[in-house]
Coordinates of C-alpha atoms and ligand atoms in Angstrom, one line a residue:
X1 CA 51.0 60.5 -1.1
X2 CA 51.0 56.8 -0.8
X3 CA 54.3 54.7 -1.2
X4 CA 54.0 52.5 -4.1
X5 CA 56.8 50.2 -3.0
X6 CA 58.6 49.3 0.6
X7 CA 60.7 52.3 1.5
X8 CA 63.9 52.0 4.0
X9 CA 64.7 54.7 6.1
X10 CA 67.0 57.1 5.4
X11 CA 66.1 56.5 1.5
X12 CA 65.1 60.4 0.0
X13 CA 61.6 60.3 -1.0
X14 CA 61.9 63.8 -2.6
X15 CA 63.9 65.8 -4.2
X16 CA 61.3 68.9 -5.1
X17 CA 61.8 72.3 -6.9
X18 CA 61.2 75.3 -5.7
X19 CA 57.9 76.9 -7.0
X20 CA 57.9 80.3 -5.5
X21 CA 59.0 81.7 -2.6
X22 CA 58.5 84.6 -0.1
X23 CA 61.1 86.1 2.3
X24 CA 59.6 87.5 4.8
X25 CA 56.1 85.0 6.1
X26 CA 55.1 86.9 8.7
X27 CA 51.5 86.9 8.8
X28 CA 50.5 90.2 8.7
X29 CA 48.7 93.0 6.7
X30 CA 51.6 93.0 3.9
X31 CA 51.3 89.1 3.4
X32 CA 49.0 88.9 0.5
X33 CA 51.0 91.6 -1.1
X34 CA 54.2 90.0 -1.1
X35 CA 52.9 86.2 -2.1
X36 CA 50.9 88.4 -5.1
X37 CA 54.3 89.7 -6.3
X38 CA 56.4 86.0 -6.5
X39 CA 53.2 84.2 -7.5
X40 CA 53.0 87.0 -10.6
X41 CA 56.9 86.6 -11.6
X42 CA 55.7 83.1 -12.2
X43 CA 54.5 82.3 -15.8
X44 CA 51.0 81.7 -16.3
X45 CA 51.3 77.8 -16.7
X46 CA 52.7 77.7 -13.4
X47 CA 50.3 79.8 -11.4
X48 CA 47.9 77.7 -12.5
X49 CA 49.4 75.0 -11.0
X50 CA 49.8 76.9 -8.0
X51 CA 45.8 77.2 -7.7
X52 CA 45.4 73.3 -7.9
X53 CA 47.1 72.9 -4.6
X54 CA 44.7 72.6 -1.3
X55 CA 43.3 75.7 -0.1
X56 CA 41.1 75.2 3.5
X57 CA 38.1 77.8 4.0
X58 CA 40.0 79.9 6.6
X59 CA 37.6 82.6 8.4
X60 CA 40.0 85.1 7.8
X61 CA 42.2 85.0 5.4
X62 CA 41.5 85.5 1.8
X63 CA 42.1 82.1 -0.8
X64 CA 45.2 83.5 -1.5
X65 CA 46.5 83.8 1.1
X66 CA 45.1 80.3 3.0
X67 CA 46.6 78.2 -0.1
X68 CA 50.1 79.9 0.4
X69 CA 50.0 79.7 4.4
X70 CA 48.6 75.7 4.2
X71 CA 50.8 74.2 1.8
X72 CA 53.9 76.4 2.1
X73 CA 57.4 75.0 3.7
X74 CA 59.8 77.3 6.2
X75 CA 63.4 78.0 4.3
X76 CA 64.8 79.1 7.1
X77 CA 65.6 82.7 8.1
X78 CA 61.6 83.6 8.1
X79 CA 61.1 82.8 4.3
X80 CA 59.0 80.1 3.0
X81 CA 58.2 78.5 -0.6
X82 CA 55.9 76.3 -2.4
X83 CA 56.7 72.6 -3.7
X84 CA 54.3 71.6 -6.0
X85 CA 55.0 67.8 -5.0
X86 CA 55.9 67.8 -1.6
X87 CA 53.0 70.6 -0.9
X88 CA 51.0 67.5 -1.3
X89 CA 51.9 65.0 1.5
X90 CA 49.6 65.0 4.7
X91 CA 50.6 65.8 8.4
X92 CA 51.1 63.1 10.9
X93 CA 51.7 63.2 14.7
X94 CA 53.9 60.5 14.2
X95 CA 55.3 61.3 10.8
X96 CA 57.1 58.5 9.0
X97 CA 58.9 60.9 6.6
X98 CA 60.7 64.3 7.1
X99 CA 60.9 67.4 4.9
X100 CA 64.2 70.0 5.0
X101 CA 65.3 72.5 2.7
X102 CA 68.9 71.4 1.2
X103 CA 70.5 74.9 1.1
X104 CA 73.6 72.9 -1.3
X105 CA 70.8 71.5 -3.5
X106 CA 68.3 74.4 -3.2
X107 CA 65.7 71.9 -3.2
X108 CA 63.4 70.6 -0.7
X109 CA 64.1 66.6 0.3
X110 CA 62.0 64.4 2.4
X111 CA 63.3 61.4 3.2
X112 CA 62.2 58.2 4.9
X113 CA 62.5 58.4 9.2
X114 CA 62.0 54.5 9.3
X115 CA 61.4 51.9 7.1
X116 CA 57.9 52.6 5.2
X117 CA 55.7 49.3 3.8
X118 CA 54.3 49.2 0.1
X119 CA 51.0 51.0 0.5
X120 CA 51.6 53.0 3.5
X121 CA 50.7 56.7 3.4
X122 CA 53.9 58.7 3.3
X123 CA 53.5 61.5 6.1
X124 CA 55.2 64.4 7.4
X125 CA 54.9 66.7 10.8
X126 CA 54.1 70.3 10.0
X127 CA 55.1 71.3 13.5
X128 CA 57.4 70.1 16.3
X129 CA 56.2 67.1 16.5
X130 CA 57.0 67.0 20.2
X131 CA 54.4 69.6 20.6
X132 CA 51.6 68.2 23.3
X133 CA 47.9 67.8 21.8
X134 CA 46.3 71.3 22.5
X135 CA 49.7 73.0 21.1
X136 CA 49.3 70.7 17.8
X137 CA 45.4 71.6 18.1
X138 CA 45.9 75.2 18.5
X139 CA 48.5 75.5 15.3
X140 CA 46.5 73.3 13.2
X141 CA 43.5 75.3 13.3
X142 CA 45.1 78.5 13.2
X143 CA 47.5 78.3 11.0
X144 CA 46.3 75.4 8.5
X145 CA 42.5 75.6 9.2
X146 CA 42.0 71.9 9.7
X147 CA 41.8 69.1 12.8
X148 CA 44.1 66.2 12.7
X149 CA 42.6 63.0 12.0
X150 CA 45.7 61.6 12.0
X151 CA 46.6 57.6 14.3
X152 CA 48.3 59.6 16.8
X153 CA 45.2 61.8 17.2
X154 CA 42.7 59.0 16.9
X155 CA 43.9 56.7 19.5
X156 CA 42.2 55.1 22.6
X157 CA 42.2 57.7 25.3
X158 CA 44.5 55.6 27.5
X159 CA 47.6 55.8 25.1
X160 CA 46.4 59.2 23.5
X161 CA 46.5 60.5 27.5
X162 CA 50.6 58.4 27.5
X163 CA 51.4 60.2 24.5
X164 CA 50.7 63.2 25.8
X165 CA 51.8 62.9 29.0
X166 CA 55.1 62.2 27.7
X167 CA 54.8 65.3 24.9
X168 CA 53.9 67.9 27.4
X169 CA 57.3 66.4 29.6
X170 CA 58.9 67.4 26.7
X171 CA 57.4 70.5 25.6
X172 CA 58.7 71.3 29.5
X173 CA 62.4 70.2 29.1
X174 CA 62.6 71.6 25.6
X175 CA 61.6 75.2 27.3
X176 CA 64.0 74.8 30.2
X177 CA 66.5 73.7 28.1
X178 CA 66.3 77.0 25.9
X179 CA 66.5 78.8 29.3
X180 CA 70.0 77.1 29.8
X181 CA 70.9 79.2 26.7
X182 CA 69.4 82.2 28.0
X183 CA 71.1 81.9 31.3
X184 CA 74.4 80.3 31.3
X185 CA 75.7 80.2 34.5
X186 CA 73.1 77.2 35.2
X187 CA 74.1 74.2 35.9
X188 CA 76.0 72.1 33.0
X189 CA 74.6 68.4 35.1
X190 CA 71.2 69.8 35.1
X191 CA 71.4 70.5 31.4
X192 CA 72.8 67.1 30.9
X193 CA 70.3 65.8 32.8
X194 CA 67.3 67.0 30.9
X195 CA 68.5 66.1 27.4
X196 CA 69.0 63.0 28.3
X197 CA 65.4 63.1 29.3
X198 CA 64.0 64.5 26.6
X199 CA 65.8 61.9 24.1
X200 CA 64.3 59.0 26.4
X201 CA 60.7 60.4 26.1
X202 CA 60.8 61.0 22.5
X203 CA 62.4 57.3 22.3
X204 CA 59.3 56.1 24.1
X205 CA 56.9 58.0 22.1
X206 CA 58.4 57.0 18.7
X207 CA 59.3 60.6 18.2
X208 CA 61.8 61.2 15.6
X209 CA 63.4 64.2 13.8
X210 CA 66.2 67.0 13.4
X211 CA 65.6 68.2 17.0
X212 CA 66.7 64.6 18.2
X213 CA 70.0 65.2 16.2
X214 CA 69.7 68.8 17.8
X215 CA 70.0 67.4 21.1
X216 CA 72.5 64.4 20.7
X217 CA 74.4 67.4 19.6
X218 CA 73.9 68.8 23.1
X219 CA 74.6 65.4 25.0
X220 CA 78.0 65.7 23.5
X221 CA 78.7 69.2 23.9
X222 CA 77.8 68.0 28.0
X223 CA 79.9 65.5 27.8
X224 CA 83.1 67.0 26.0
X225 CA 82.6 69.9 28.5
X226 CA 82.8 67.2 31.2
X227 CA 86.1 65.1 29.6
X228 CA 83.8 62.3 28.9
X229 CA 85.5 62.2 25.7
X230 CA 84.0 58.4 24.6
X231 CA 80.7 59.3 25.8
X232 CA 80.8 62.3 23.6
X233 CA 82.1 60.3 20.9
X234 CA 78.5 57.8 21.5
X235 CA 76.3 60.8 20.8
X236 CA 78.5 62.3 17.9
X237 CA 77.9 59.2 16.1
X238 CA 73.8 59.5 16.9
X239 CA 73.7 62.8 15.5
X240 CA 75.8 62.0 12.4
X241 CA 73.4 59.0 11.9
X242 CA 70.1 60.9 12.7
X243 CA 71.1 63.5 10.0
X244 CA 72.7 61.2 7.4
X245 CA 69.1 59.3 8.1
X246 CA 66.9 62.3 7.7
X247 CA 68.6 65.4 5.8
X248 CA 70.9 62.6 3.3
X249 CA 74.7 63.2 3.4
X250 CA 74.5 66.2 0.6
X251 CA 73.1 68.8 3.9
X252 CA 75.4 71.3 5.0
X253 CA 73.9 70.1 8.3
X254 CA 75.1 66.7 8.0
X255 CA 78.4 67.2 6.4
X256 CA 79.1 69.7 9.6
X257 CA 78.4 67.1 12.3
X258 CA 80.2 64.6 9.9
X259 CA 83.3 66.7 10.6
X260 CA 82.7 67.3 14.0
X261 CA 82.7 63.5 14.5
X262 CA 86.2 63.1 12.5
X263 CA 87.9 65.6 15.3
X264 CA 86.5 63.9 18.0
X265 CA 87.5 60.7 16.8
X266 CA 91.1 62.0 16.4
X267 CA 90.9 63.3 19.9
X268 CA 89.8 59.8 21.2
X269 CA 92.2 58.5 19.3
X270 CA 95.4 60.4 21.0
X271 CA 93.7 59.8 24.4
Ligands
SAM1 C1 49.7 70.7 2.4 S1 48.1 70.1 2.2 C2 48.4 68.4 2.2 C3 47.9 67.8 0.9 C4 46.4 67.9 0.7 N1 45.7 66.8 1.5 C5 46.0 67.7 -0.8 O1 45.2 66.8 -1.1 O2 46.6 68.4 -1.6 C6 47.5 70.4 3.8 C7 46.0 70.1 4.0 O3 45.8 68.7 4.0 C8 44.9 68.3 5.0 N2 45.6 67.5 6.0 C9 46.9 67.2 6.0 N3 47.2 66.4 7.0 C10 46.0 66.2 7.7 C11 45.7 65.5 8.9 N4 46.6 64.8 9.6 N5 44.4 65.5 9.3 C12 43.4 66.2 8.6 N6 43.7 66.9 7.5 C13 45.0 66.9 7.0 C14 44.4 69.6 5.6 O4 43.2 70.0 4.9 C15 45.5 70.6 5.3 O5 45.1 71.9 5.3

């Protein structure tokens, strides 16, 4: 999918309908049996169109089941669906658009990360984009049977080696961080500490998405928890921005840190 005029970020590129989906997409023995039975409630016209989307030559899995698995988008809750439109946009390691699943709209939106020129592909990331280059590798091939030839993948080994340098940093933090979770009684400065981290690197590698939202969220959660109320207040307003940006003001997602912001701003106020 190609962008026919200049895009600005934060613009919605998308605003697909829900094809068919599945509520449970494990991969496992009962998969095939359970995209059969949506795919069939569909009427004919429809499946057809279903069977016109991309399927990869997977050693293992049947057609069916490697069309479903390679153009299908999570819903959250371990169901997925198919969007006939936005099942056809590519996968880049730097991904100038982002998809999410507007539970208000019950459609799926992509919208523009940064500001896209007339003619530029339109691209999305299919995983984490955070994830370092053998992760990426490994889930490309396994779960949508193909190798990235995307600019992120084909540059120069000096800055593909930065890139990833910087990725696997914060494939490292992201997994401590989730430990924090795990384990409360660690240290609140230490948590602080690598978020702030993590947002640098991603900064640096021109990383963005909801898990940057996700972890201003966190930088003011550190903060309020410290009494740096205005510092809080700082990353509030990232998060609000980074959603409004990427999920469009109509999210549940974005309308809750939207709120969030409005107390904190009435506590600042008072202080
Ligand atoms: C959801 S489809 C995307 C649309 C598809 N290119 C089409 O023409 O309908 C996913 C498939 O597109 C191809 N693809 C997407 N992004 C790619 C990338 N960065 N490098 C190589 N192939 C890619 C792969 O064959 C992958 O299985």
């Amino acid at each position: 999918m190609f962008a026919k005029t200049a895009i600005k970020a934060g613009i919605r590129i998308l605003d697909d309908e829900l094809l068919f989906s599945i509520s449970d997409s494990t991969v496992d023995e009962g998969i095939e049996a359970r995209i059969t039975v949506s795919l069939e409630a569909l009427p004919s016209e429809q499946q057809q169109e279903f069977q016109t989307l991309h399927c990869p030559d997977h050693p293992t899995w049947i057609p069916l089941v490697s069309r479903y698995l390679a153009n299908c988008f999570e819903l959250g809750s371990g169901a997925s669906g198919i969007f006939l439109k936005a099942s056809r946009i590519n996968h880049s390691c730097r991904p100038n658009a982002f998809f999410s699943w507007n539970l208000l709209l019950h459609r799926m939106t992509i919208h523009a990360i940064v500001d896209i020129p007339a003619g530029e592909e339109v691209t999305v990331s299919y995983v984490f984009p955070f994830f370092a280059l053998a992760h990426r590798r490994d889930v490309f091939r396994k779960h949508y049977g193909f190798e990235c030839d995307c600019p992120v993948c084909c540059l120069e080994l000096a800055s593909a080696q930065r890139s990833d340098q910087r990725r696997h940093r914060i494939e490292t933090i992201n997994l401590a961080i989730q430990e924090c979770d795990d384990a409360p009684s660690n240290n609140d400065e230490d948590e602080l500490e690598m978020v702030l981290e993590f947002i640098e690197l991603a900064k640096d590698d021109h990383l963005d998405g909801q898990f940057l939202a996700h972890m201003y969220s966190r930088a003011r959660e550190c903060y309020e928890d410290r009494g740096s109320k205005e510092l809080a207040l700082k990353y509030a307003e990232m998060e609000v921005e980074t959603n409004m940006r990427l999920l469009g003001e109509d999210n549940e997602v974005t309308k809750e840190s939207a709120r969030d912001l409005e107390e904190l701003k009435a506590v600042v106020a008072l202080m």
